[in-house]
Amino acid sequence: MATKYVNAVISEEQGDGSLPVLEGTLGPSAVDIQTLYARHNLLAFDPGFRSTAACKSAITFVDGDKGILLYRGYPIEDLAEHSDFVEVAYLLMNGELPTPIQRKQFDHSLGTHNMLHEQVLSFYRGFRRDAHPMAVMVGVVGALSAFYHDVMNIRDANDRHLAATRLVAKMPMLAAASYTYSIGRPQRYPNNRLDYASNFLQMMFGTPAQEYIVDPVLARALDVIFILHADHEQNASTSTVRLAASSGANPFACIAAGIASLWGPAHGGANEAVLKMLMEIGSVENIPKTIARAKDKNDSFRLMGFGHRIYKNFDPRSLVIQAQAKKVLVHLGKDDPLLEIAMSLEEIALKDEYFIERKLYPNVDFYSGILLRAMGFPMNMFTAVFAVARTAGWTSHWLELQGESHGIDRPRQIYMGQTLRHYPGKK
């Protein structure tokens, strides 16, 4: 395809031929190209949307060059240290931290809606026992649309918030059931005397026949994992949720679409891929060979957990998750050789000019798999845990979009197929 270069006049003035520049409160400005096609008969070509702002949002801000992640203006490090997941979920959904009364009401609402309809539990028996938990969650979460459709009006703000609360409340049991079904264990119900993370742990690992004592160190570590994964701006799964939501689809169907997108190894499945890579490396002695393979452009091997589409500095979540992994392993008295490999790999890579020049730093996935494994989660549940956390962000973006006059999303394309031709033999 021949490439033509067009000089576009871009200014803040609304004169003929000009395109306005939009300013956010933080981050880069954006050229408003909404009228580009109508006024100039041109489309913007941006595969992967690397340079396209698809929406305006007030939820999350990421500065990849500086390693900054803010939820509603609060640094992720502050929230991970001082807050808990339920408070963060409320913050993302409503824009402000809850007052004590609002927090109590939100806790009550989550406790009211955290059960699954008994018919929903019967759905799990329709899946193969070895089905991936994410495959099960895509199906079951989507199926909830049949239970909460006629009773919900997405044009009503109260109904929208109720739907969002239901999703955040039910996701732990939905994820836990996908695991307990696969191992043939009866599913425990939520216990409203427990906090959000503790409840998930008892539904995952407890049995109906005996009391499950929640380890507070593990519960806090899981709560931090939830906080770190709650939202991350316009990533693939969040963009998928917003795209589906723009059509007016049922919110449960929108979240199911997000779960499907999250499942990919380049997105939510990355920590599972990191763990498999560390197992493949096997020992610290094999790290130099691994580094050499990563630098060899003719080798298909990729160093998982390093670099990020957004971050060109340290992922601020990685330092928090690394500290939690060390704390949990010490608490449990475990000496995980994979942590030693990971830390040695990080140390060597960060001194290597190849990684320094390319700004390839460890991301949150590099240590989260080690932490989840230490806590007893099987690898195929890693992404499901991610989905539980990210539901807070997905629902927040769903709420934000529904409150706008957005219209249906409809990306365009550059057509590269055949020009007009007629069926053979047609006269």
PDB file of C-alpha atoms in Angstrom, residues 18-150:
ATOM      1  CA  SER A  18      -7.877  22.704  12.394  1.00  0.00           C
ATOM      2  CA  LEU A  19      -8.374  19.984  14.975  1.00  0.00           C
ATOM      3  CA  PRO A  20      -8.862  20.892  18.646  1.00  0.00           C
ATOM      4  CA  VAL A  21      -6.476  19.720  21.346  1.00  0.00           C
ATOM      5  CA  LEU A  22      -8.019  18.324  24.541  1.00  0.00           C
ATOM      6  CA  GLU A  23      -6.268  18.663  27.889  1.00  0.00           C
ATOM      7  CA  GLY A  24      -6.644  16.259  30.783  1.00  0.00           C
ATOM      8  CA  THR A  25      -5.798  17.011  34.412  1.00  0.00           C
ATOM      9  CA  LEU A  26      -2.704  14.774  34.120  1.00  0.00           C
ATOM     10  CA  GLY A  27      -0.876  13.130  31.234  1.00  0.00           C
ATOM     11  CA  PRO A  28      -0.525  13.960  27.541  1.00  0.00           C
ATOM     12  CA  SER A  29      -2.943  16.064  25.542  1.00  0.00           C
ATOM     13  CA  ALA A  30      -5.057  14.535  22.772  1.00  0.00           C
ATOM     14  CA  VAL A  31      -6.000  15.704  19.303  1.00  0.00           C
ATOM     15  CA  ASP A  32      -9.783  15.515  18.945  1.00  0.00           C
ATOM     16  CA  ILE A  33     -10.264  13.702  15.625  1.00  0.00           C
ATOM     17  CA  GLN A  34     -13.998  13.075  15.921  1.00  0.00           C
ATOM     18  CA  THR A  35     -14.655  15.279  12.886  1.00  0.00           C
ATOM     19  CA  LEU A  36     -11.609  14.114  10.919  1.00  0.00           C
ATOM     20  CA  TYR A  37     -13.582  11.867   8.565  1.00  0.00           C
ATOM     21  CA  ALA A  38     -16.552  14.206   8.110  1.00  0.00           C
ATOM     22  CA  ARG A  39     -14.400  17.272   7.416  1.00  0.00           C
ATOM     23  CA  HIS A  40     -11.367  15.784   5.673  1.00  0.00           C
ATOM     24  CA  ASN A  41     -12.496  12.336   4.419  1.00  0.00           C
ATOM     25  CA  LEU A  42      -9.636  10.764   6.390  1.00  0.00           C
ATOM     26  CA  LEU A  43      -9.485   8.053   9.055  1.00  0.00           C
ATOM     27  CA  ALA A  44      -6.868   7.783  11.808  1.00  0.00           C
ATOM     28  CA  PHE A  45      -4.824   4.567  11.518  1.00  0.00           C
ATOM     29  CA  ASP A  46      -3.615   3.311  14.898  1.00  0.00           C
ATOM     30  CA  PRO A  47      -3.430  -0.505  15.176  1.00  0.00           C
ATOM     31  CA  GLY A  48      -3.689  -1.572  18.801  1.00  0.00           C
ATOM     32  CA  PHE A  49      -4.781   1.960  19.777  1.00  0.00           C
ATOM     33  CA  ARG A  50      -1.256   2.771  20.972  1.00  0.00           C
ATOM     34  CA  SER A  51      -1.750   6.503  20.398  1.00  0.00           C
ATOM     35  CA  THR A  52      -5.509   6.776  20.673  1.00  0.00           C
ATOM     36  CA  ALA A  53      -7.545   8.016  23.627  1.00  0.00           C
ATOM     37  CA  ALA A  54     -10.798   6.082  23.223  1.00  0.00           C
ATOM     38  CA  CYS A  55     -12.604   7.880  26.036  1.00  0.00           C
ATOM     39  CA  LYS A  56     -12.405  10.408  28.829  1.00  0.00           C
ATOM     40  CA  SER A  57     -12.141   8.828  32.274  1.00  0.00           C
ATOM     41  CA  ALA A  58     -11.681  10.052  35.833  1.00  0.00           C
ATOM     42  CA  ILE A  59     -10.951   6.639  37.388  1.00  0.00           C
ATOM     43  CA  THR A  60      -7.292   5.671  36.967  1.00  0.00           C
ATOM     44  CA  PHE A  61      -4.154   7.474  35.823  1.00  0.00           C
ATOM     45  CA  VAL A  62      -0.945   5.766  34.724  1.00  0.00           C
ATOM     46  CA  ASP A  63       2.340   7.497  33.911  1.00  0.00           C
ATOM     47  CA  GLY A  64       4.493   4.712  32.531  1.00  0.00           C
ATOM     48  CA  ASP A  65       7.625   6.821  32.173  1.00  0.00           C
ATOM     49  CA  LYS A  66       7.597   7.838  35.832  1.00  0.00           C
ATOM     50  CA  GLY A  67       6.179   4.582  37.217  1.00  0.00           C
ATOM     51  CA  ILE A  68       3.039   6.193  38.645  1.00  0.00           C
ATOM     52  CA  LEU A  69      -0.355   4.550  39.159  1.00  0.00           C
ATOM     53  CA  LEU A  70      -3.195   6.520  40.754  1.00  0.00           C
ATOM     54  CA  TYR A  71      -6.708   5.363  41.656  1.00  0.00           C
ATOM     55  CA  ARG A  72      -8.924   8.481  41.729  1.00  0.00           C
ATOM     56  CA  GLY A  73      -5.761  10.470  42.501  1.00  0.00           C
ATOM     57  CA  TYR A  74      -4.450   8.198  45.286  1.00  0.00           C
ATOM     58  CA  PRO A  75      -1.039   6.513  44.709  1.00  0.00           C
ATOM     59  CA  ILE A  76      -1.311   2.736  44.529  1.00  0.00           C
ATOM     60  CA  GLU A  77       1.452   2.389  47.136  1.00  0.00           C
ATOM     61  CA  ASP A  78      -0.582   4.406  49.683  1.00  0.00           C
ATOM     62  CA  LEU A  79      -3.718   2.374  49.079  1.00  0.00           C
ATOM     63  CA  ALA A  80      -1.846  -0.941  49.297  1.00  0.00           C
ATOM     64  CA  GLU A  81      -0.361   0.099  52.643  1.00  0.00           C
ATOM     65  CA  HIS A  82      -3.290   1.819  54.326  1.00  0.00           C
ATOM     66  CA  SER A  83      -6.519   0.706  52.649  1.00  0.00           C
ATOM     67  CA  ASP A  84      -8.349  -2.544  51.940  1.00  0.00           C
ATOM     68  CA  PHE A  85      -9.961  -3.891  48.792  1.00  0.00           C
ATOM     69  CA  VAL A  86     -13.560  -3.088  49.692  1.00  0.00           C
ATOM     70  CA  GLU A  87     -12.662   0.528  50.406  1.00  0.00           C
ATOM     71  CA  VAL A  88     -10.726   0.685  47.117  1.00  0.00           C
ATOM     72  CA  ALA A  89     -13.657  -0.830  45.215  1.00  0.00           C
ATOM     73  CA  TYR A  90     -15.934   1.845  46.681  1.00  0.00           C
ATOM     74  CA  LEU A  91     -13.389   4.523  45.750  1.00  0.00           C
ATOM     75  CA  LEU A  92     -13.197   3.322  42.135  1.00  0.00           C
ATOM     76  CA  MET A  93     -16.959   3.031  41.772  1.00  0.00           C
ATOM     77  CA  ASN A  94     -17.911   6.290  43.493  1.00  0.00           C
ATOM     78  CA  GLY A  95     -14.942   8.616  43.134  1.00  0.00           C
ATOM     79  CA  GLU A  96     -14.255   9.179  46.844  1.00  0.00           C
ATOM     80  CA  LEU A  97     -13.241   7.091  49.832  1.00  0.00           C
ATOM     81  CA  PRO A  98     -16.286   6.078  51.890  1.00  0.00           C
ATOM     82  CA  THR A  99     -17.243   7.729  55.128  1.00  0.00           C
ATOM     83  CA  PRO A 100     -17.683   5.301  58.057  1.00  0.00           C
ATOM     84  CA  ILE A 101     -21.446   5.221  57.409  1.00  0.00           C
ATOM     85  CA  GLN A 102     -20.978   4.697  53.665  1.00  0.00           C
ATOM     86  CA  ARG A 103     -18.472   1.914  54.336  1.00  0.00           C
ATOM     87  CA  LYS A 104     -20.887   0.171  56.665  1.00  0.00           C
ATOM     88  CA  GLN A 105     -23.665   0.420  54.076  1.00  0.00           C
ATOM     89  CA  PHE A 106     -21.386  -0.878  51.320  1.00  0.00           C
ATOM     90  CA  ASP A 107     -20.263  -3.821  53.472  1.00  0.00           C
ATOM     91  CA  HIS A 108     -23.906  -4.631  54.155  1.00  0.00           C
ATOM     92  CA  SER A 109     -24.768  -4.429  50.467  1.00  0.00           C
ATOM     93  CA  LEU A 110     -21.903  -6.754  49.518  1.00  0.00           C
ATOM     94  CA  GLY A 111     -22.995  -9.190  52.214  1.00  0.00           C
ATOM     95  CA  THR A 112     -26.573  -9.097  50.940  1.00  0.00           C
ATOM     96  CA  HIS A 113     -25.603  -9.940  47.356  1.00  0.00           C
ATOM     97  CA  ASN A 114     -22.629 -12.303  47.702  1.00  0.00           C
ATOM     98  CA  MET A 115     -24.640 -15.538  47.368  1.00  0.00           C
ATOM     99  CA  LEU A 116     -25.278 -17.330  44.092  1.00  0.00           C
ATOM    100  CA  HIS A 117     -28.673 -18.594  43.040  1.00  0.00           C
ATOM    101  CA  GLU A 118     -28.740 -22.373  43.567  1.00  0.00           C
ATOM    102  CA  GLN A 119     -29.519 -22.868  39.883  1.00  0.00           C
ATOM    103  CA  VAL A 120     -26.285 -21.069  39.043  1.00  0.00           C
ATOM    104  CA  LEU A 121     -24.302 -23.629  41.033  1.00  0.00           C
ATOM    105  CA  SER A 122     -25.914 -26.357  38.943  1.00  0.00           C
ATOM    106  CA  PHE A 123     -24.374 -24.781  35.820  1.00  0.00           C
ATOM    107  CA  TYR A 124     -20.913 -25.851  36.935  1.00  0.00           C
ATOM    108  CA  ARG A 125     -21.825 -29.519  36.510  1.00  0.00           C
ATOM    109  CA  GLY A 126     -22.252 -28.904  32.790  1.00  0.00           C
ATOM    110  CA  PHE A 127     -18.505 -28.275  32.370  1.00  0.00           C
ATOM    111  CA  ARG A 128     -15.788 -30.870  32.104  1.00  0.00           C
ATOM    112  CA  ARG A 129     -13.990 -31.372  35.406  1.00  0.00           C
ATOM    113  CA  ASP A 130     -10.678 -30.347  33.831  1.00  0.00           C
ATOM    114  CA  ALA A 131     -12.070 -27.157  32.252  1.00  0.00           C
ATOM    115  CA  HIS A 132      -9.952 -24.066  32.854  1.00  0.00           C
ATOM    116  CA  PRO A 133     -11.521 -21.900  35.600  1.00  0.00           C
ATOM    117  CA  MET A 134     -11.552 -18.909  33.251  1.00  0.00           C
ATOM    118  CA  ALA A 135     -13.570 -20.868  30.676  1.00  0.00           C
ATOM    119  CA  VAL A 136     -16.063 -21.688  33.414  1.00  0.00           C
ATOM    120  CA  MET A 137     -16.215 -18.090  34.621  1.00  0.00           C
ATOM    121  CA  VAL A 138     -16.819 -16.715  31.126  1.00  0.00           C
ATOM    122  CA  GLY A 139     -19.829 -19.019  30.816  1.00  0.00           C
ATOM    123  CA  VAL A 140     -21.270 -18.679  34.312  1.00  0.00           C
ATOM    124  CA  VAL A 141     -20.847 -14.896  34.648  1.00  0.00           C
ATOM    125  CA  GLY A 142     -22.435 -14.432  31.224  1.00  0.00           C
ATOM    126  CA  ALA A 143     -25.282 -16.723  32.273  1.00  0.00           C
ATOM    127  CA  LEU A 144     -26.089 -14.440  35.212  1.00  0.00           C
ATOM    128  CA  SER A 145     -27.568 -12.088  32.602  1.00  0.00           C
ATOM    129  CA  ALA A 146     -30.547 -14.440  32.536  1.00  0.00           C
ATOM    130  CA  PHE A 147     -31.067 -13.950  36.284  1.00  0.00           C
ATOM    131  CA  TYR A 148     -30.684 -10.162  36.381  1.00  0.00           C
ATOM    132  CA  HIS A 149     -32.162  -8.776  33.201  1.00  0.00           C
ATOM    133  CA  ASP A 150     -35.855  -7.945  33.477  1.00  0.00           C
TER     134      ASP A 150
END
